[in-house]
GROMACS .gro file of C-alpha atoms in nm:
model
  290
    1UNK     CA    1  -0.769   3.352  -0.496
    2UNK     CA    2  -0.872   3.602  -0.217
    3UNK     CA    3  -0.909   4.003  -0.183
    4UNK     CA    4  -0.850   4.076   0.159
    5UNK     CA    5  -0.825   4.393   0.353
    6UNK     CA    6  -0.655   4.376   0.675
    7UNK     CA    7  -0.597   4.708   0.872
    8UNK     CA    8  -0.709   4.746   1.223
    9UNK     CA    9  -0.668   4.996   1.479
   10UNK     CA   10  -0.325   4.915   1.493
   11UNK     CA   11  -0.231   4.994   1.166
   12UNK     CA   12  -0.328   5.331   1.154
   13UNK     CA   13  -0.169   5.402   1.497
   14UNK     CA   14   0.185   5.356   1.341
   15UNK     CA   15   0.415   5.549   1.126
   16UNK     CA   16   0.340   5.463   0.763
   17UNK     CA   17   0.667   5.286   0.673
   18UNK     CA   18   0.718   5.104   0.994
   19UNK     CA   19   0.776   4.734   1.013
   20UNK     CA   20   0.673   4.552   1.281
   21UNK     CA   21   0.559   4.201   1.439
   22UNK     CA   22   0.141   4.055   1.371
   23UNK     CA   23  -0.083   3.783   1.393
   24UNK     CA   24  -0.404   3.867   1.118
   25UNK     CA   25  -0.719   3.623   1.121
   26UNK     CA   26  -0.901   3.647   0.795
   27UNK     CA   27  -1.263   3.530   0.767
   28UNK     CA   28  -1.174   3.258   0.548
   29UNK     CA   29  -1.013   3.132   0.838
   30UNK     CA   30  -0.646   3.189   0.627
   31UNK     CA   31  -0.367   3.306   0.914
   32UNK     CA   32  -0.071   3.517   0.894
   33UNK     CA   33   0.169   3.578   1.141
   34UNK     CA   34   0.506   3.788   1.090
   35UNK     CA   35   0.627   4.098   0.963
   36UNK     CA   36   0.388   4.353   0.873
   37UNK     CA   37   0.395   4.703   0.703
   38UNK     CA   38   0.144   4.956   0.562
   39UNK     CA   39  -0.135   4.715   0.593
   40UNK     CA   40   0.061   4.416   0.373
   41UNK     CA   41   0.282   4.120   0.514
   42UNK     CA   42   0.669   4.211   0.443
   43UNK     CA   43   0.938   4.101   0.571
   44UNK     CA   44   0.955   3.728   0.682
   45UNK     CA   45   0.626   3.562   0.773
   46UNK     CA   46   0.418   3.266   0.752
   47UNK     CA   47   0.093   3.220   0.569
   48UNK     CA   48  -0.173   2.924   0.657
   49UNK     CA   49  -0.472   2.838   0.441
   50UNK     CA   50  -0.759   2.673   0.569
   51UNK     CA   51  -0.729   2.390   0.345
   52UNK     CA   52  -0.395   2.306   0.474
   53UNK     CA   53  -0.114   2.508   0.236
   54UNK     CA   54   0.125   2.678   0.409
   55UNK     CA   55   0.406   2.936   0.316
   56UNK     CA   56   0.655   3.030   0.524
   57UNK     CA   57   0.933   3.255   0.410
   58UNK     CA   58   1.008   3.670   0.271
   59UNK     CA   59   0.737   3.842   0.139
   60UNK     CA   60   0.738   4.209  -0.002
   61UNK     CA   61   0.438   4.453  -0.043
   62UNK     CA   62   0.232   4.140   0.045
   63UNK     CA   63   0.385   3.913  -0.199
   64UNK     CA   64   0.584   3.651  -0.217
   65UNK     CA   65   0.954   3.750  -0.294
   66UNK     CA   66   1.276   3.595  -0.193
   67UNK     CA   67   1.381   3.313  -0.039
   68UNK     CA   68   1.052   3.086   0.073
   69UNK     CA   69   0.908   2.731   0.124
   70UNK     CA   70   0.535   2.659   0.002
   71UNK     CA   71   0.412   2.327   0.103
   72UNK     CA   72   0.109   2.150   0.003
   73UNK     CA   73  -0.088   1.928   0.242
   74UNK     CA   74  -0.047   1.603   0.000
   75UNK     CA   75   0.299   1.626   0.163
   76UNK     CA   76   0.459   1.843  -0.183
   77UNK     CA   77   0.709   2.075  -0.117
   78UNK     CA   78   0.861   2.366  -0.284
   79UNK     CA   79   1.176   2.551  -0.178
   80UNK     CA   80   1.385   2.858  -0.291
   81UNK     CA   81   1.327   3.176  -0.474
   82UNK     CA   82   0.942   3.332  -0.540
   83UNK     CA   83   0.900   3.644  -0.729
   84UNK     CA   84   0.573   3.850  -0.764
   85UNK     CA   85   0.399   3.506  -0.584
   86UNK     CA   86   0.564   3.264  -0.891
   87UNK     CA   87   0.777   3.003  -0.813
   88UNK     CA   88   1.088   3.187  -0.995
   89UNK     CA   89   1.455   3.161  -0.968
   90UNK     CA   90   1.625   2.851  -0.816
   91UNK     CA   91   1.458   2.566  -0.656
   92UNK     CA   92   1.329   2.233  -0.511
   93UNK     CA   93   1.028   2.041  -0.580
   94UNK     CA   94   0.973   1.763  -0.432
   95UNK     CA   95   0.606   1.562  -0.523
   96UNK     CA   96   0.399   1.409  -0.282
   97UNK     CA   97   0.538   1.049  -0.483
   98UNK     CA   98   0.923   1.180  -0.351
   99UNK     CA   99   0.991   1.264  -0.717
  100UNK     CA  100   1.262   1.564  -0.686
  101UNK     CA  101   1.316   1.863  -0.920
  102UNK     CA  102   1.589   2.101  -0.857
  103UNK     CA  103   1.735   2.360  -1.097
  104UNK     CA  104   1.554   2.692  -1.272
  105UNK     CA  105   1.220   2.832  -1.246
  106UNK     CA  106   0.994   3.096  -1.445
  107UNK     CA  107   0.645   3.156  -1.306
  108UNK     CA  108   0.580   2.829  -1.174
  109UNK     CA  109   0.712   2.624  -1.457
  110UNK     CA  110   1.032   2.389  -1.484
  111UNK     CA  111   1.267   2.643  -1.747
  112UNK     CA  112   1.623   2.654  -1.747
  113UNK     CA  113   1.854   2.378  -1.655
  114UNK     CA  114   1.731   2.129  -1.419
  115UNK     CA  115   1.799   1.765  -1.228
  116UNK     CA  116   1.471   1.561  -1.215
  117UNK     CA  117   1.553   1.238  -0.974
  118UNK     CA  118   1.255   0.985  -0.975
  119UNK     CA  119   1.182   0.751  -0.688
  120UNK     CA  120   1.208   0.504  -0.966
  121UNK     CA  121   1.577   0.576  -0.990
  122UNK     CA  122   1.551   0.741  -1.339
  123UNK     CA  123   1.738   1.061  -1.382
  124UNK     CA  124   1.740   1.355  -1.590
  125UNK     CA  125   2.007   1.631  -1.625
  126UNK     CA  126   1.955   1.904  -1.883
  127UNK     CA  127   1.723   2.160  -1.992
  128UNK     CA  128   1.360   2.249  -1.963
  129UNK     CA  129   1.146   2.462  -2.153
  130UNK     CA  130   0.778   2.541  -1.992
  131UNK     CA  131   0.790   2.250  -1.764
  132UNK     CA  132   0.880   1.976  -2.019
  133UNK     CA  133   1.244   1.822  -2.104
  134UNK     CA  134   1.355   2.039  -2.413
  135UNK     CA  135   1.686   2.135  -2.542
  136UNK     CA  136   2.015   1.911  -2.444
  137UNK     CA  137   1.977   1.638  -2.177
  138UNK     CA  138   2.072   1.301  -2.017
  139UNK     CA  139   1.858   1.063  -1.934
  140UNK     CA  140   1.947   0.759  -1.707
  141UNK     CA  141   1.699   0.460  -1.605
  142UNK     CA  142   1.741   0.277  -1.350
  143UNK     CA  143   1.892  -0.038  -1.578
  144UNK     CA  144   2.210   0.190  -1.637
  145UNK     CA  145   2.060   0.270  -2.022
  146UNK     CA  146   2.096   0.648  -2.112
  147UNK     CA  147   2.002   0.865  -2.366
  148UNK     CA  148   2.226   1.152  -2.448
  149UNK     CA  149   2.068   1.391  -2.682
  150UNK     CA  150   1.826   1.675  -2.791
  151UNK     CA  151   1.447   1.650  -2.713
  152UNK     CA  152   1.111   1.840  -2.748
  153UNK     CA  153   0.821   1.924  -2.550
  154UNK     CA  154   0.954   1.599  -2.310
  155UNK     CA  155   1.044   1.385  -2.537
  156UNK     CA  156   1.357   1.214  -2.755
  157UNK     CA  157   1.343   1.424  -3.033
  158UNK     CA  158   1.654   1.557  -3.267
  159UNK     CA  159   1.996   1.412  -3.266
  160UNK     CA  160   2.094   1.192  -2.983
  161UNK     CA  161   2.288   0.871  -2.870
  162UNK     CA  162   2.109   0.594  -2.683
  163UNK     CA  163   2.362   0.326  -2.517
  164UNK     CA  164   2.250   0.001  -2.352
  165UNK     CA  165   2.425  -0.115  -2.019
  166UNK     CA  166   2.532  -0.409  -2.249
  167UNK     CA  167   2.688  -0.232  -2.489
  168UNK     CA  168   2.471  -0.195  -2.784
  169UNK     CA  169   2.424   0.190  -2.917
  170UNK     CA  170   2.236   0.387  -3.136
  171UNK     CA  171   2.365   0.721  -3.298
  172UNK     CA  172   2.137   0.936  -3.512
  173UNK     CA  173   1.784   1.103  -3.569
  174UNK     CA  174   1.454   1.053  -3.303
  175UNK     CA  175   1.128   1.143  -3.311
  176UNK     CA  176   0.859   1.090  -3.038
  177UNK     CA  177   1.156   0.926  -2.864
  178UNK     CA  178   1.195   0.619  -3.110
  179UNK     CA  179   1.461   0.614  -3.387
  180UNK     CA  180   1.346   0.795  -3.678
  181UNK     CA  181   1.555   0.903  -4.046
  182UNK     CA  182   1.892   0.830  -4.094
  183UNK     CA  183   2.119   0.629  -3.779
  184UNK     CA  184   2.350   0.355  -3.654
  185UNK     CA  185   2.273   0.092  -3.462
  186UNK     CA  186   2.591  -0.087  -3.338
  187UNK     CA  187   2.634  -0.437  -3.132
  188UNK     CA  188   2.898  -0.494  -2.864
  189UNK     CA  189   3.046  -0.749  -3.057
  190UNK     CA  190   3.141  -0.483  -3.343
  191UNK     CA  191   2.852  -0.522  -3.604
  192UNK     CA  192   2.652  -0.234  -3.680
  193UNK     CA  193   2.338  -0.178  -3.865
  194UNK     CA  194   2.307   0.169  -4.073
  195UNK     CA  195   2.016   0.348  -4.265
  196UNK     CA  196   1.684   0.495  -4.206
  197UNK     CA  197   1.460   0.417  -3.946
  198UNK     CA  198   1.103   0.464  -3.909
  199UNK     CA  199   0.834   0.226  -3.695
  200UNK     CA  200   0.682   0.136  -4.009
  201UNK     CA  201   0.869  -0.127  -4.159
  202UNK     CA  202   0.754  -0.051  -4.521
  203UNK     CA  203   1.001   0.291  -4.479
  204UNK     CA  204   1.282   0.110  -4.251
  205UNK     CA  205   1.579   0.101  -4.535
  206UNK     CA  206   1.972   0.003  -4.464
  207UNK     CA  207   2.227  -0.265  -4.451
  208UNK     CA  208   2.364  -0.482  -4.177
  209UNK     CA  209   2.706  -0.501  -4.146
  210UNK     CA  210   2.812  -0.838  -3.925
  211UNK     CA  211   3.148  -0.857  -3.784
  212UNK     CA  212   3.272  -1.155  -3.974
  213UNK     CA  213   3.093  -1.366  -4.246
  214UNK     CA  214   2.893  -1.601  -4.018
  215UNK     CA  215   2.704  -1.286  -3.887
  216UNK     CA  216   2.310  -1.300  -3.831
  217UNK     CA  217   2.220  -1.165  -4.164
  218UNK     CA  218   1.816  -1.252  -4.081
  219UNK     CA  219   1.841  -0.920  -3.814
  220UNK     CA  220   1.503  -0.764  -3.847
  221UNK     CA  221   1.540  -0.345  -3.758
  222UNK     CA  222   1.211  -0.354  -3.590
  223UNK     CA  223   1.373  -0.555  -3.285
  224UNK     CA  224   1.475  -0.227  -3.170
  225UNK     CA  225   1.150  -0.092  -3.161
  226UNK     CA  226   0.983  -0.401  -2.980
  227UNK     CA  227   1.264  -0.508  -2.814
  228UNK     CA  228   1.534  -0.308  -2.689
  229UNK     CA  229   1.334   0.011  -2.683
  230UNK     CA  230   1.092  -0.162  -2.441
  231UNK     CA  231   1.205  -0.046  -2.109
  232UNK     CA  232   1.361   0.287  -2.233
  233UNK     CA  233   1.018   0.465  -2.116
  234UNK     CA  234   1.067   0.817  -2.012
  235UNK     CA  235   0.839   0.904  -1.658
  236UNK     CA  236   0.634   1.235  -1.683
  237UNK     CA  237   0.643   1.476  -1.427
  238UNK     CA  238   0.391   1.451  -1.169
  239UNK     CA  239   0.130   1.733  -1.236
  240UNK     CA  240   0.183   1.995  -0.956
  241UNK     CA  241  -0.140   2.102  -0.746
  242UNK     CA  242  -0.239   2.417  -0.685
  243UNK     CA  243  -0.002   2.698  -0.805
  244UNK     CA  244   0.151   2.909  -0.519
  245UNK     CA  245   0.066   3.206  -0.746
  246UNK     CA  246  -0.306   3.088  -0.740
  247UNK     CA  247  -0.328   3.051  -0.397
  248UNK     CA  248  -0.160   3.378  -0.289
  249UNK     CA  249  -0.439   3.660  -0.146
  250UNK     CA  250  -0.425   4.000  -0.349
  251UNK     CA  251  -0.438   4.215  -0.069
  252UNK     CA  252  -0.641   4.509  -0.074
  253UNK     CA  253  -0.564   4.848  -0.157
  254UNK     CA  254  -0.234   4.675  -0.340
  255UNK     CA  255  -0.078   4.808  -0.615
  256UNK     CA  256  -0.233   4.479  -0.815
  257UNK     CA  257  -0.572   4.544  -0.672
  258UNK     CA  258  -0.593   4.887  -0.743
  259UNK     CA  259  -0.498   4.890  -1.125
  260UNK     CA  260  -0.728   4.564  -1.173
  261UNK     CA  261  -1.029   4.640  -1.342
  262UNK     CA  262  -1.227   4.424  -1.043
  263UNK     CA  263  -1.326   4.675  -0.735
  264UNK     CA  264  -1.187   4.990  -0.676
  265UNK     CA  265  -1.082   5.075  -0.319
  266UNK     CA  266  -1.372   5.395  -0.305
  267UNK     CA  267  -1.644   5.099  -0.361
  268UNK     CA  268  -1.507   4.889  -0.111
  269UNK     CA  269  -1.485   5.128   0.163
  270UNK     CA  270  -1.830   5.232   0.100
  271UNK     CA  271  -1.986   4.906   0.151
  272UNK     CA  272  -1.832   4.878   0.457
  273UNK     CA  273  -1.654   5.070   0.759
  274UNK     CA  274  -1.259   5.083   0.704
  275UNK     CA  275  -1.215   5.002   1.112
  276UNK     CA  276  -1.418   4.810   1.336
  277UNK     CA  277  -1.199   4.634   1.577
  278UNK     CA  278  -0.951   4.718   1.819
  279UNK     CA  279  -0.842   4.371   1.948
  280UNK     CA  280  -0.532   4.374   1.719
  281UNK     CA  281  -0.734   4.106   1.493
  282UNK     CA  282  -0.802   4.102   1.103
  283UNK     CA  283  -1.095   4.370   1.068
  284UNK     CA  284  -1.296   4.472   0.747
  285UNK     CA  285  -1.186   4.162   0.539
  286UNK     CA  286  -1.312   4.148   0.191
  287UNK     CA  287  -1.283   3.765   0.115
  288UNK     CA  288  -1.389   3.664  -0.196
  289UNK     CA  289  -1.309   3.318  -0.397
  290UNK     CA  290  -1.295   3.312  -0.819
   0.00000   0.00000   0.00000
């Protein structure tokens, strides 16, 4: 993150309150070019980092706020609503894999109800809670098997109903998105297994029930843990780079600035002269990186 300063002789030659049209070269080598008031970006402008970010959208008291699109230079994207610099409100991610998120936001994190589409052709439709898959949700590989359920901190976790595209279900209790206490495992052909599950076989308990007398009575449970549970792995979101938020400059003589307990505006402008240019260009520019 950056503390700049960026008032020039224009600046002071306007009305305080006016809005108008500029191009501001920091130090860093960071541009911004767009609507500009009071010394801050607001309005609608566009913000490039040296290192090849870029945001290009409303901004408000030099923050990001409104409607915007923050791209990284792995090829990442981010569009929709920002508040206070956060990704917050409504919007799409899309990774630099082509992974695609698009649904609720609260300071940079997945929360709310959101789609997650992987290049993979896996799906997921339901809530989020801090970035992970938590509450109700459907999950959909790309084999046509889905989960319908609760889960936890991204995983299968609760009550839920897993169905196979060739007709076998299960209907009970998961944990750490295997089978786990008391459920129903049912075959297409009618015959159903019920009890309690659990990984370990020593506390795997229940009865098979085949459809008619010549049914497979030597089904072993733990098939459905090594078996058809095999390709019902859930993806993990790709971790996103660099936060918007941490990228965003904190603007001198903002309201953020000034209550921080950093630098004070008096000790700034003592170190160094509050004008020195008069080419319309970024002048007295405190730049510093944390």
């Amino acid at each position: 993150m950056s503390v700049a300063h960026a008032d020039d002789a224009d600046d002071y030659s306007r009305p305080t309150g006016e809005t108008y049209h500029a191009e501001k070269a920091l130090p860093s080598g960071d541009f911004y070019t767009g609507q500009w008031r009071d010394s801050l970006p607001h309005g609608h402008g566009k913000y490039l980092w040296t290192d090849g970010c870029m945001y290009v959208g409303e901004w408000h008291r030099g923050k990001t706020m409104g409607k915007g699109r923050f791209s990284w230079p792995s090829g990442a994207t981010y569009e929709g609503d920002f508040k206070n610099g956060y990704m917050d409100g409504k919007g799409t991610y899309i990774d630099s894999s082509g992974d695609l998120y698009r649904g609720s936001w609260v300071m940079n994190l997945r929360h709310g109800q959101g789609t997650k589409s992987y290049v993979n052709g896996d799906c997921y439709d339901g809530e989020w809670r801090r970035g992970l898959q938590d509450g109700h949700g459907r999950y959909q590989w790309k084999n046509e098997n889905h989960y319908i359920g609760q889960w936890k901190n991204g995983t299968m976790n609760g009550n839920g109903t897993m169905i196979w595209s060739n007709g076998n279900r299960y209907d009970g209790s998961w944990e750490d998105s295997a089978p786990k206490g008391n459920g129903t495992f049912r075959w297409s052909d009618g015959s159903f297994y019920v009890g309690v599950w659990s990984k370990d076989p020593e506390e795997q308990n229940g009865t098979y029930y085949p459809t008619t007398s010549t049914g497979n009575f030597e089904w072993q449970p733990q098939q459905v843990f090594c078996v058809d549970l095999s390709e019902c792995v859930v993806c993990t979101c790709q971790r996103i780079p660099v936060l918007p938020s941490q990228k965003m400059p904190v603007w001198y003589g903002s309201s953020e600035q000034s209550s921080s307990g950093n630098r004070t505006k008096s000790s700034v402008s003592s170190e160094r002269p509050r004008r020195r240019s008069v080419d319309g260009r970024v002048s007295n520019v405190i730049d510093h990186h944390r």
